[in-house]
mmCIF file of C-alpha atoms in Angstrom:
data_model
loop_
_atom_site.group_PDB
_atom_site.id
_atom_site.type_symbol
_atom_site.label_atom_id
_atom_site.label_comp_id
_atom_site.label_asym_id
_atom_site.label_seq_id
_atom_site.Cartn_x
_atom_site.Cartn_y
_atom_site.Cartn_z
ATOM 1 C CA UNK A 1 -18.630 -5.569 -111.169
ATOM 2 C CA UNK A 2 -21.429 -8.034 -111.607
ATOM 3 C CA UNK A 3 -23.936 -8.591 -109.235
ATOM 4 C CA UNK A 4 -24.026 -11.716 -107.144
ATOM 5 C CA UNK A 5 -27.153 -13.732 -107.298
ATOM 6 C CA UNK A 6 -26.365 -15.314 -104.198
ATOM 7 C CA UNK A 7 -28.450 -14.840 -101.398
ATOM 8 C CA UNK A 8 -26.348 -13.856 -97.355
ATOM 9 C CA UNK A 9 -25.472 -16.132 -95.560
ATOM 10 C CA UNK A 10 -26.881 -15.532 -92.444
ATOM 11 C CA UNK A 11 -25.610 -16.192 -89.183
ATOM 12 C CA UNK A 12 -25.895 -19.300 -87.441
ATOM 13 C CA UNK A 13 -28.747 -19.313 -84.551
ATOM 14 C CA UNK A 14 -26.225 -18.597 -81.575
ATOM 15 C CA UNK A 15 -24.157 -15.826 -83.172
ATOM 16 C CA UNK A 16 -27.608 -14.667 -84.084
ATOM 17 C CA UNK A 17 -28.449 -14.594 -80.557
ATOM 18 C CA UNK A 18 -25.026 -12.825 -79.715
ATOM 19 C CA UNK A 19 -25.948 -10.198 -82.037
ATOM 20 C CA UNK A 20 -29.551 -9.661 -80.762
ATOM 21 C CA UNK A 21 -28.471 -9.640 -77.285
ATOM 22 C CA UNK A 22 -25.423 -6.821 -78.465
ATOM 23 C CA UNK A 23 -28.279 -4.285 -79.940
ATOM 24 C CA UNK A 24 -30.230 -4.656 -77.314
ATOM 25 C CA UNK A 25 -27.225 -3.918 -74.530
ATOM 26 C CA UNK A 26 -26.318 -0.692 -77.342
ATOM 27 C CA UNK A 27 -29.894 0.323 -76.575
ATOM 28 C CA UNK A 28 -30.190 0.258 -73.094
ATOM 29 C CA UNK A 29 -26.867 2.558 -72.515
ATOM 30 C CA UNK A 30 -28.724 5.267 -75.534
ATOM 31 C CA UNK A 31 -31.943 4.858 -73.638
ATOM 32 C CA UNK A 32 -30.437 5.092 -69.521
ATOM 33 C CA UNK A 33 -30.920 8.520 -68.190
ATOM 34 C CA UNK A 34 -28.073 10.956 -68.705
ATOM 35 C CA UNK A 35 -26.976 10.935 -64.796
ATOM 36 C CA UNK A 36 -26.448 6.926 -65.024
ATOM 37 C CA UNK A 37 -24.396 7.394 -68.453
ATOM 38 C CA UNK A 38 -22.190 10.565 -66.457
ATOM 39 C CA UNK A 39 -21.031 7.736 -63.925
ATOM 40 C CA UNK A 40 -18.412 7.191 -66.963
ATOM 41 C CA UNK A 41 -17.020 10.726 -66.993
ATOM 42 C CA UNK A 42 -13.649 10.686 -65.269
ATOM 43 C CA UNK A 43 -13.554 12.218 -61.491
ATOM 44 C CA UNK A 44 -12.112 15.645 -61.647
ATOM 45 C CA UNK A 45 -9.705 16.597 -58.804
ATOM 46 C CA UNK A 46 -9.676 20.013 -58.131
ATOM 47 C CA UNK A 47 -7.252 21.607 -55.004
ATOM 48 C CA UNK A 48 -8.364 24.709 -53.489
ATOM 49 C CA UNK A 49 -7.070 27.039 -50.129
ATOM 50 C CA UNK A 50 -9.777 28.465 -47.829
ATOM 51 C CA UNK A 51 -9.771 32.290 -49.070
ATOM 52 C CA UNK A 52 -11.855 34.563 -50.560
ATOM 53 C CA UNK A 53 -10.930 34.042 -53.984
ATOM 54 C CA UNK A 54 -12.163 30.457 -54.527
ATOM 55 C CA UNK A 55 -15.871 31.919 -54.474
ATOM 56 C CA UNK A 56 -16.731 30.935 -57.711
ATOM 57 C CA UNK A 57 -15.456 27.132 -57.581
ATOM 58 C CA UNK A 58 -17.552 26.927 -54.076
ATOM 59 C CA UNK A 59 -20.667 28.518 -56.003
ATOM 60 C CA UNK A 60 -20.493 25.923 -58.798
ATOM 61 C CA UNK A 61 -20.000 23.008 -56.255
ATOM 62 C CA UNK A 62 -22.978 24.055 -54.296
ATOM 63 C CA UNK A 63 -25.304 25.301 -56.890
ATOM 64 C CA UNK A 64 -24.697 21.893 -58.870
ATOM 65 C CA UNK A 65 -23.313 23.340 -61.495
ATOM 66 C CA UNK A 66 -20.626 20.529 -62.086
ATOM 67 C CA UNK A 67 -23.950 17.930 -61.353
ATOM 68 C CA UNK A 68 -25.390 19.552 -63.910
ATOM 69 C CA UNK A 69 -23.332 18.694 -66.647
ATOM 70 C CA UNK A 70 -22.537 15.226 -65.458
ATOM 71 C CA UNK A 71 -19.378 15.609 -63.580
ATOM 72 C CA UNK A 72 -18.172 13.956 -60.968
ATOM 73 C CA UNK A 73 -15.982 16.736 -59.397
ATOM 74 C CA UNK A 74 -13.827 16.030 -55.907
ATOM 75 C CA UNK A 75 -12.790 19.001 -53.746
ATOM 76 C CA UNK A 76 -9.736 18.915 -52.296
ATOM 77 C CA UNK A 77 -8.602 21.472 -49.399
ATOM 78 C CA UNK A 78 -4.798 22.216 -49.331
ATOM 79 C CA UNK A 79 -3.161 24.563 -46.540
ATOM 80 C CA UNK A 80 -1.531 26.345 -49.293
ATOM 81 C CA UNK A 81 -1.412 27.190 -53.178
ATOM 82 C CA UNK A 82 2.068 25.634 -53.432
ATOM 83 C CA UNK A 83 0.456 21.996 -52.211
ATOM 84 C CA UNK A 84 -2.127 22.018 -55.217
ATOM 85 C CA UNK A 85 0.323 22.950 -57.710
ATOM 86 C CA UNK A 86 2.672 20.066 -56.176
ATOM 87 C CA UNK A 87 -0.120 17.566 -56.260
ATOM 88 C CA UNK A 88 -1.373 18.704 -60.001
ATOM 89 C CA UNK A 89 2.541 18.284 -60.741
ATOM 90 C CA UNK A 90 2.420 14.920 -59.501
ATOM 91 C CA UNK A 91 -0.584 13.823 -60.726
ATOM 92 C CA UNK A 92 -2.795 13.256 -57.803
ATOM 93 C CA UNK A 93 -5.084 16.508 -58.397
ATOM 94 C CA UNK A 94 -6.304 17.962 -61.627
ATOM 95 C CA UNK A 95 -7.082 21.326 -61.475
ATOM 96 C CA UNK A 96 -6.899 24.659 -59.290
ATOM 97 C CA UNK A 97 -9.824 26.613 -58.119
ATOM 98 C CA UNK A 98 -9.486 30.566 -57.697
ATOM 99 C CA UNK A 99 -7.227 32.138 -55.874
ATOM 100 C CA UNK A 100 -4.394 29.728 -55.922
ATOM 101 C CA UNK A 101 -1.437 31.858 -56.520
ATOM 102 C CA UNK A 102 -0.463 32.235 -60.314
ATOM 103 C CA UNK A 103 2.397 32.345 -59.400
ATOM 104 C CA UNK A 104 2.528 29.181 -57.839
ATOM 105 C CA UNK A 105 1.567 27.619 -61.025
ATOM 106 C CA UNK A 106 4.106 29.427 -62.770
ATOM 107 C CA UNK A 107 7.054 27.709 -60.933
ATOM 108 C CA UNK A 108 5.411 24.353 -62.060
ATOM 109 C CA UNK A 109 5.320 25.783 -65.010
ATOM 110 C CA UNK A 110 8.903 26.336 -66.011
ATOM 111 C CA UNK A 111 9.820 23.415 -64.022
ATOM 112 C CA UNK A 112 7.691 21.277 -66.548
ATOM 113 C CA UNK A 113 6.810 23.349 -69.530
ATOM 114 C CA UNK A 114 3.337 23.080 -70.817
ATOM 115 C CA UNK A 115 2.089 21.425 -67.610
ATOM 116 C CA UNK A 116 -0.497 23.669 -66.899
ATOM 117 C CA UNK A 117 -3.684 25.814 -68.295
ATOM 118 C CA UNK A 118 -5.202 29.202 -66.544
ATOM 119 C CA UNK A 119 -8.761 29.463 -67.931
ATOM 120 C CA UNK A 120 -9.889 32.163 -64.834
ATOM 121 C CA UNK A 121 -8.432 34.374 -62.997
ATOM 122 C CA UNK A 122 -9.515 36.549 -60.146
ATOM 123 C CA UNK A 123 -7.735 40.607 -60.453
ATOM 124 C CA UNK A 124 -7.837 42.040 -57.186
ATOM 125 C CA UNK A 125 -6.551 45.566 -56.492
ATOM 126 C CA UNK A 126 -8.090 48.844 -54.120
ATOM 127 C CA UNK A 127 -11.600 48.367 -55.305
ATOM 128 C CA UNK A 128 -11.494 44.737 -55.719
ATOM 129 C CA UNK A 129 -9.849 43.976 -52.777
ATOM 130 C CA UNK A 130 -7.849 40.346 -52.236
ATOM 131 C CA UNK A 131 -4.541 41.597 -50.842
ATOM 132 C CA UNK A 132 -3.914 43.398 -47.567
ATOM 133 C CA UNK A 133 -1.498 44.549 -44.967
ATOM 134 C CA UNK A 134 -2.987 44.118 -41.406
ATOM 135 C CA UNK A 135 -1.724 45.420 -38.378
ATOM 136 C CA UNK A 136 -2.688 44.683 -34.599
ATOM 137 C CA UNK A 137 -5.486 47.403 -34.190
ATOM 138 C CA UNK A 138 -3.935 49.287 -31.274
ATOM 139 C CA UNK A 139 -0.850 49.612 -33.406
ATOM 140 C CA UNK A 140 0.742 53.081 -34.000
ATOM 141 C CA UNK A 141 1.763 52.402 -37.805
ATOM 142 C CA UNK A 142 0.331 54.839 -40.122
ATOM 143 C CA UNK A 143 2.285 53.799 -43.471
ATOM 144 C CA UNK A 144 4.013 50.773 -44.364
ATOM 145 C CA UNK A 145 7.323 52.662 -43.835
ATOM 146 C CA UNK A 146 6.435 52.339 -39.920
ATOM 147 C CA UNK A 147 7.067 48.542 -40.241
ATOM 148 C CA UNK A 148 10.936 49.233 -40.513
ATOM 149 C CA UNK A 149 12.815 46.694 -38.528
ATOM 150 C CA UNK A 150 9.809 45.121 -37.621
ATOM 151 C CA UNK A 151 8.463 41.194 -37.393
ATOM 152 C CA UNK A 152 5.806 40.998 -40.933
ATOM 153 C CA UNK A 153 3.741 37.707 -41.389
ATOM 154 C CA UNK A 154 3.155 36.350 -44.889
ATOM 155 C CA UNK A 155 1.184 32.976 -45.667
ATOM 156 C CA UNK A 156 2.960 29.801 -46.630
ATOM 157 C CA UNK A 157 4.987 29.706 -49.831
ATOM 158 C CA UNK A 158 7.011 30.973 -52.512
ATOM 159 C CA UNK A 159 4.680 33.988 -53.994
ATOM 160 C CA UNK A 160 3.056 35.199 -50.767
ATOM 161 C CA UNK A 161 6.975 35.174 -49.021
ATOM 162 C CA UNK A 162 8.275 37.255 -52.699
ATOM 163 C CA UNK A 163 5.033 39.588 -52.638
ATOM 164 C CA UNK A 164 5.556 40.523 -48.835
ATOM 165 C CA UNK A 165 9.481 41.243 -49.024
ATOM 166 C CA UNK A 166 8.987 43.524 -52.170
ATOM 167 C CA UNK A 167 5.787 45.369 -50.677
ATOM 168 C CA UNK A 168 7.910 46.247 -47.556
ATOM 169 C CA UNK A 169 10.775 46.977 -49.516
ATOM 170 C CA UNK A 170 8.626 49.094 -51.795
ATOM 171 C CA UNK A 171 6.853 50.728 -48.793
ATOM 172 C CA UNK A 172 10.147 51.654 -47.381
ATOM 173 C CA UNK A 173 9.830 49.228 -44.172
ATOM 174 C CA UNK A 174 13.406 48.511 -44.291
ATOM 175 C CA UNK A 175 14.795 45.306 -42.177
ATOM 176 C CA UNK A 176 11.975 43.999 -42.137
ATOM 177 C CA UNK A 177 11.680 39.992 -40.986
ATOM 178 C CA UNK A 178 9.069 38.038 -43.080
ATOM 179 C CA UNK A 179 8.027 34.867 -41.477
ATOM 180 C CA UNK A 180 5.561 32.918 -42.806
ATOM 181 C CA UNK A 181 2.772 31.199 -41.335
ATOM 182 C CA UNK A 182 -0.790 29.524 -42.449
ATOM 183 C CA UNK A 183 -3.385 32.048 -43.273
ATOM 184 C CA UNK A 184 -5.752 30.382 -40.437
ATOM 185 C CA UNK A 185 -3.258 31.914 -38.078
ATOM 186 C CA UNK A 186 -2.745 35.417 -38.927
ATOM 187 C CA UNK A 187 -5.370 36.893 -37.025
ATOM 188 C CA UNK A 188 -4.566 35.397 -33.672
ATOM 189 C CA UNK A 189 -0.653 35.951 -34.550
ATOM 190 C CA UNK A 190 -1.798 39.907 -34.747
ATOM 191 C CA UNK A 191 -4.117 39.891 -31.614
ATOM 192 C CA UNK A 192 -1.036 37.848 -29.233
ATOM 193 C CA UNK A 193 1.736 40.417 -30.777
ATOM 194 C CA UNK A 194 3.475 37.553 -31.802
ATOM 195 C CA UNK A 195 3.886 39.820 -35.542
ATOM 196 C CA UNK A 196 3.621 43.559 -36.064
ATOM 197 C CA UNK A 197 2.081 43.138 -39.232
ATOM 198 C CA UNK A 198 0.610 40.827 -41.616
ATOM 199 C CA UNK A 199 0.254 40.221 -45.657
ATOM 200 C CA UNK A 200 -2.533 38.214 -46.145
ATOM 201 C CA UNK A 201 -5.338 37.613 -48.025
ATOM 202 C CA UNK A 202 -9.472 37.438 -47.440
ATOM 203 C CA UNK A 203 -11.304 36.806 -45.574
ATOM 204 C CA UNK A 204 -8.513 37.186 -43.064
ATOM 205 C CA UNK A 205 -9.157 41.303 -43.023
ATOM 206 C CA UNK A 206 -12.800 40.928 -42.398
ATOM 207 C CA UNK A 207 -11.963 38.644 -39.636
ATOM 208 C CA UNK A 208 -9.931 40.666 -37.879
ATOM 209 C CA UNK A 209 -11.876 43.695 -38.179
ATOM 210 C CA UNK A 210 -14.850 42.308 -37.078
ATOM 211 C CA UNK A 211 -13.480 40.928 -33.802
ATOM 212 C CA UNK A 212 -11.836 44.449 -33.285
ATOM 213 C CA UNK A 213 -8.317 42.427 -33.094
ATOM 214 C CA UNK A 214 -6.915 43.956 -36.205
ATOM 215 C CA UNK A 215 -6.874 46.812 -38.586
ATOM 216 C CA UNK A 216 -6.033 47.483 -43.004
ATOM 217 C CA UNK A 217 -2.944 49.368 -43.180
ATOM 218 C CA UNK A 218 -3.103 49.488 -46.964
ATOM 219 C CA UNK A 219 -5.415 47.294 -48.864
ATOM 220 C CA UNK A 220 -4.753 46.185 -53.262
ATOM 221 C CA UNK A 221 -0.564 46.797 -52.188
ATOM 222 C CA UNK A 222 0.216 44.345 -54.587
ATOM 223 C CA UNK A 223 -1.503 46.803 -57.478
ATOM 224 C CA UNK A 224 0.150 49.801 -55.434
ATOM 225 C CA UNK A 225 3.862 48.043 -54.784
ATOM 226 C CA UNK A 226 4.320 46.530 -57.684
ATOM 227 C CA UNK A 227 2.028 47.003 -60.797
ATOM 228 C CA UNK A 228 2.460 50.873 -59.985
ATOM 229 C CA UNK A 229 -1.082 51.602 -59.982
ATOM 230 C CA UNK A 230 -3.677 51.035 -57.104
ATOM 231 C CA UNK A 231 -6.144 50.368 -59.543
ATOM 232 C CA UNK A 232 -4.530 47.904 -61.971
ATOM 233 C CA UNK A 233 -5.678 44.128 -61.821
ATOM 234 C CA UNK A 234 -3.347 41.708 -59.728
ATOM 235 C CA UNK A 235 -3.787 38.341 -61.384
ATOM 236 C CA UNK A 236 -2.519 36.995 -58.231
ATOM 237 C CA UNK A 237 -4.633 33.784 -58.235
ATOM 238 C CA UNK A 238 -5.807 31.557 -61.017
ATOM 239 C CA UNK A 239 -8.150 28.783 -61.678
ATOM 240 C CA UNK A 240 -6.116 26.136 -64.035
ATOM 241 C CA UNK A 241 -6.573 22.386 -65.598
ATOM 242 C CA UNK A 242 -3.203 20.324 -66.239
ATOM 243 C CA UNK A 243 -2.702 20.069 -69.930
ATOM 244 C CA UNK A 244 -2.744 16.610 -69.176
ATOM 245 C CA UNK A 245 -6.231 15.843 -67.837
ATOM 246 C CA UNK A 246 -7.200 18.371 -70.920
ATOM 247 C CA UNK A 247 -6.249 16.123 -73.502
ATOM 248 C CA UNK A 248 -6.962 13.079 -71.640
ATOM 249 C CA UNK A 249 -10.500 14.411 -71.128
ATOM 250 C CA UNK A 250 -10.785 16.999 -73.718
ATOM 251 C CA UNK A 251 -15.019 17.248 -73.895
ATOM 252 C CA UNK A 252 -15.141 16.991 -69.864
ATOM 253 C CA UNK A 253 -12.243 19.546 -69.614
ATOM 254 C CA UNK A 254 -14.583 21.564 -72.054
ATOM 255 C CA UNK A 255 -18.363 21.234 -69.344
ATOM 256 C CA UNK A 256 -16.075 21.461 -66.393
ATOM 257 C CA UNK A 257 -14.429 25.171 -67.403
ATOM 258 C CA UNK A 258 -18.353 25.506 -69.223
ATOM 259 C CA UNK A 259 -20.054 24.921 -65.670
ATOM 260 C CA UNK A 260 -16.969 26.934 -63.702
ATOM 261 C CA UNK A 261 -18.073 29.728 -65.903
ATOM 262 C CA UNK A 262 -21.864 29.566 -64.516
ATOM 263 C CA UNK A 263 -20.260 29.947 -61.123
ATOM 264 C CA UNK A 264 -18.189 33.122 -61.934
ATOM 265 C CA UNK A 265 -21.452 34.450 -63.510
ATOM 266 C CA UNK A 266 -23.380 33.374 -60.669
ATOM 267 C CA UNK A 267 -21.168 35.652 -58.397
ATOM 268 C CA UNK A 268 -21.167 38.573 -60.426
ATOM 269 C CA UNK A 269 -24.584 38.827 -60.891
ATOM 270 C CA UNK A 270 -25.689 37.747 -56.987
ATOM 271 C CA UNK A 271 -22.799 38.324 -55.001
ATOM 272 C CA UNK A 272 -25.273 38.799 -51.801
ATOM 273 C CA UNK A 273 -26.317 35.472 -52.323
ATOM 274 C CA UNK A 274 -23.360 33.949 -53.161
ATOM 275 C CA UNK A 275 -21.487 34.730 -50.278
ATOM 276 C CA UNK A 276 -22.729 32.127 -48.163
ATOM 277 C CA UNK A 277 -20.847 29.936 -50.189
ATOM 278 C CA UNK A 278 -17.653 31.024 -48.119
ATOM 279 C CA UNK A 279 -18.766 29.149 -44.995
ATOM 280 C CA UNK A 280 -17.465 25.774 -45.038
ATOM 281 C CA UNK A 281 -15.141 26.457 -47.612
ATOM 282 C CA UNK A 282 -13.171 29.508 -45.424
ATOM 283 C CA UNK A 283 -13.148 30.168 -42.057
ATOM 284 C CA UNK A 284 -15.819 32.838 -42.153
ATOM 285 C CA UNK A 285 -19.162 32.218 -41.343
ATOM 286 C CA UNK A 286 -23.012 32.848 -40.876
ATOM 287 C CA UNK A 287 -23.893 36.765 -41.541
ATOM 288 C CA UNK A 288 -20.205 37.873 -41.170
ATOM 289 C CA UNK A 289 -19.710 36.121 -45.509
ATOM 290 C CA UNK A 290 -21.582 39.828 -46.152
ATOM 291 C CA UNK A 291 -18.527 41.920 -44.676
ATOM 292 C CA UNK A 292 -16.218 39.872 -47.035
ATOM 293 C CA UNK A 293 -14.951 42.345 -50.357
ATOM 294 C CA UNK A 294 -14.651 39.900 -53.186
ATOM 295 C CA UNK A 295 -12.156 39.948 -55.955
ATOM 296 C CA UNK A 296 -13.182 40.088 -59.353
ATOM 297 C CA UNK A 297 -12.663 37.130 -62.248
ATOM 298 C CA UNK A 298 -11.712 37.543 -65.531
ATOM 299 C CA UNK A 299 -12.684 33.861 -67.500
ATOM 300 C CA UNK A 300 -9.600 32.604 -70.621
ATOM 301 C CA UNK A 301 -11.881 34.772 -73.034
ATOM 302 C CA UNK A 302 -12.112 38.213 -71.520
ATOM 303 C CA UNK A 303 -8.597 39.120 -71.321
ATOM 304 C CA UNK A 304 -7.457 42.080 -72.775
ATOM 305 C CA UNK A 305 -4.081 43.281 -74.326
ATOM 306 C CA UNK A 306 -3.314 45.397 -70.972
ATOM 307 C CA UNK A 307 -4.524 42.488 -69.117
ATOM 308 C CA UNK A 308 -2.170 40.210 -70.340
ATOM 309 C CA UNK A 309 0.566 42.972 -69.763
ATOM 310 C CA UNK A 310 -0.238 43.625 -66.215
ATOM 311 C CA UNK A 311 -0.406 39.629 -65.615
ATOM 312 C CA UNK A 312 2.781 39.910 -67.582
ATOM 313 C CA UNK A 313 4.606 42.145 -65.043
ATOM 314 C CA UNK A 314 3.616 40.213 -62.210
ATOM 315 C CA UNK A 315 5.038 37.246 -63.013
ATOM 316 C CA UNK A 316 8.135 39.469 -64.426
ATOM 317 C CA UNK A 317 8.730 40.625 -61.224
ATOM 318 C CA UNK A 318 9.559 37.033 -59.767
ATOM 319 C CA UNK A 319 12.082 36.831 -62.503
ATOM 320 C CA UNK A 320 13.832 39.839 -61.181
ATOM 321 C CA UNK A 321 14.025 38.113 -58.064
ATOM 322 C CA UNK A 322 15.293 34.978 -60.015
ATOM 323 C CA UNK A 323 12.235 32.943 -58.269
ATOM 324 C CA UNK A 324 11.418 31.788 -61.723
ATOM 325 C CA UNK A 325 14.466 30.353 -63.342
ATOM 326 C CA UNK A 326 13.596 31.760 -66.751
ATOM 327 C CA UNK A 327 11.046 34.605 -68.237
ATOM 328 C CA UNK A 328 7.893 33.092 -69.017
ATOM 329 C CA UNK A 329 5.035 34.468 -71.430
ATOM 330 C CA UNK A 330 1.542 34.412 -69.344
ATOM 331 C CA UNK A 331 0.026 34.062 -72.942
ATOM 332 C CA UNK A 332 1.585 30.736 -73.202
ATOM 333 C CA UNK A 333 -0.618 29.877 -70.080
ATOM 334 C CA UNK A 334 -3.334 30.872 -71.050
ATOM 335 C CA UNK A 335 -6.250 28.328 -71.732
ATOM 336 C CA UNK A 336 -7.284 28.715 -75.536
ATOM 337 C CA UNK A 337 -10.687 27.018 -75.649
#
């Protein structure tokens, strides 16, 4: 092709002026500090209940973690683990913080398939203790065979009700009446022997114990009851993102699970000081968060084969009991980075 001898036209004084003024907007946005750019990133919704569990999603909050990376991140207290995965379901929260029942998100699961992404969860089991039976502490029950026939509180919802009937069952309490009630309540249910016993979850234990009201029965009965070991991780609560917000969002789904990861480090490697996260967030407080056992995590990238089995029978188990309407494969849940 030959070249043209013919000199640009250039453009004419105002478009010239539209363009100058154009580059010099495009510079100002690559020259404003990163926190004034972040204003852009979408606000992340994340639901959460007031246990134990959700230490590492109160750490990152508080440490700045989410700041950090320029999120804006709203927290959002439910009274239960069913009410977040509703609301994520619906559209009017985004993600789950630790210890929101897997379970739970399972059922939202199946009833719309590839709704939902674990990228943490937190195993509890005798060591790493989550789950517990209480009883009142001037009870006589020695085993959970003694709470035959007897009144047993669970907290609100589908997997806490399905966890406390098969412990029981599996513990030989026979006849045993499940009601269920908000974890904020099980303590003072205990002390006015309104219940005999109670599954629940921390910091309800340390409560209890610490105000001489209540006593552990059995503590990691979910490992015990129904993994068949004492010591085998319970995935009973996850962290999660909707698949939607994911690929809406995909780089700020990417910092927020990034910055959620500094918090489950932070944890592990100063749970002393990370404890006094759980004030505000549960309703333990001052020098009583360093009674409170914590649950380990186990981030989308750690599992292991027998991980993914145990998970696997967990959520098997709620099949069984035709909770979940069909079988479903934890590794299809399972955030892939």
């Amino acid at each position: 092709m030959a070249r043209s001898d013919t000199p640009p036209t250039l453009p004419a004084p105002a478009s010239r002026r539209r363009v100058l003024q154009a580059g010099a907007a495009g510079l100002a946005v690559l020259a404003a500090p990163v926190l004034v750019r972040a204003q852009a990133s979408p606000k992340i919704r994340i639901g959460y209940w007031p246990i134990a569990a959700g230490l590492p999603f109160y750490a990152a909050v508080e440490q700045g973690y989410f700041k950090s990376a320029g999120l804006d991140v709203e927290v959002q207290r439910f009274a239960g683990a069913q009410q977040i995965m509703e609301a994520m379901l619906s559209d009017r929260c985004d993600g789950s913080a630790n210890g929101t029942g897997s379970a739970n998100i399972a059922i939202g699961e199946i009833a719309a398939p590839g709704s939902f992404k674990i990228f943490c969860s937190n195993p509890s089991n005798a060591k790493n203790v989550l789950d517990q039976m209480l009883v009142p502490a001037a009870s006589t029950a020695k085993t959970m065979a003694d709470l035959k026939g007897k009144r047993v509180a669970s907290g609100p919802g589908i997997q806490n009700v399905t966890l406390a009937k098969t412990i029981l069952e599996r513990g030989g309490a026979t006849g045993a009446t499940v009601v269920e009630l908000p974890i904020g309540q099980h303590v003072a249910s205990l002390a006015a022997g309104q219940v005999d016993g109670c599954y629940t979850l921390e910091p309800t234990g340390t409560i209890g114990r610490l105000n001489g009201s209540t006593r552990v029965l059995e503590a990691g009965v979910i490992a015990k009851y129904v993994l068949g070991d004492p010591m085998a991780p319970w995935f009973g609560g996850s962290a999660s993102l909707t698949s939607a917000f994911i690929k809406k969002n995909p780089e700020a789904a990417k910092k927020f699970i990034t910055a959620y990861g500094q918090g489950v480090a932070f944890v592990r490697s100063k749970p002393a000081e990370a404890r006094q996260y759980l004030k505000g967030y549960t309703a333990i407080e001052g020098p009583l968060t360093a009674e409170v056992p914590l649950a380990a995590y186990t981030m989308y990238n750690e599992f292991t084969p027998a991980d993914v089995a145990y998970f696997q029978k967990f959520f098997d188990l709620f099949s069984e009991k035709g909770i979940f309407s069909s079988r479903l494969m934890v590794d299809t849940m399972l955030y892939k980075g």
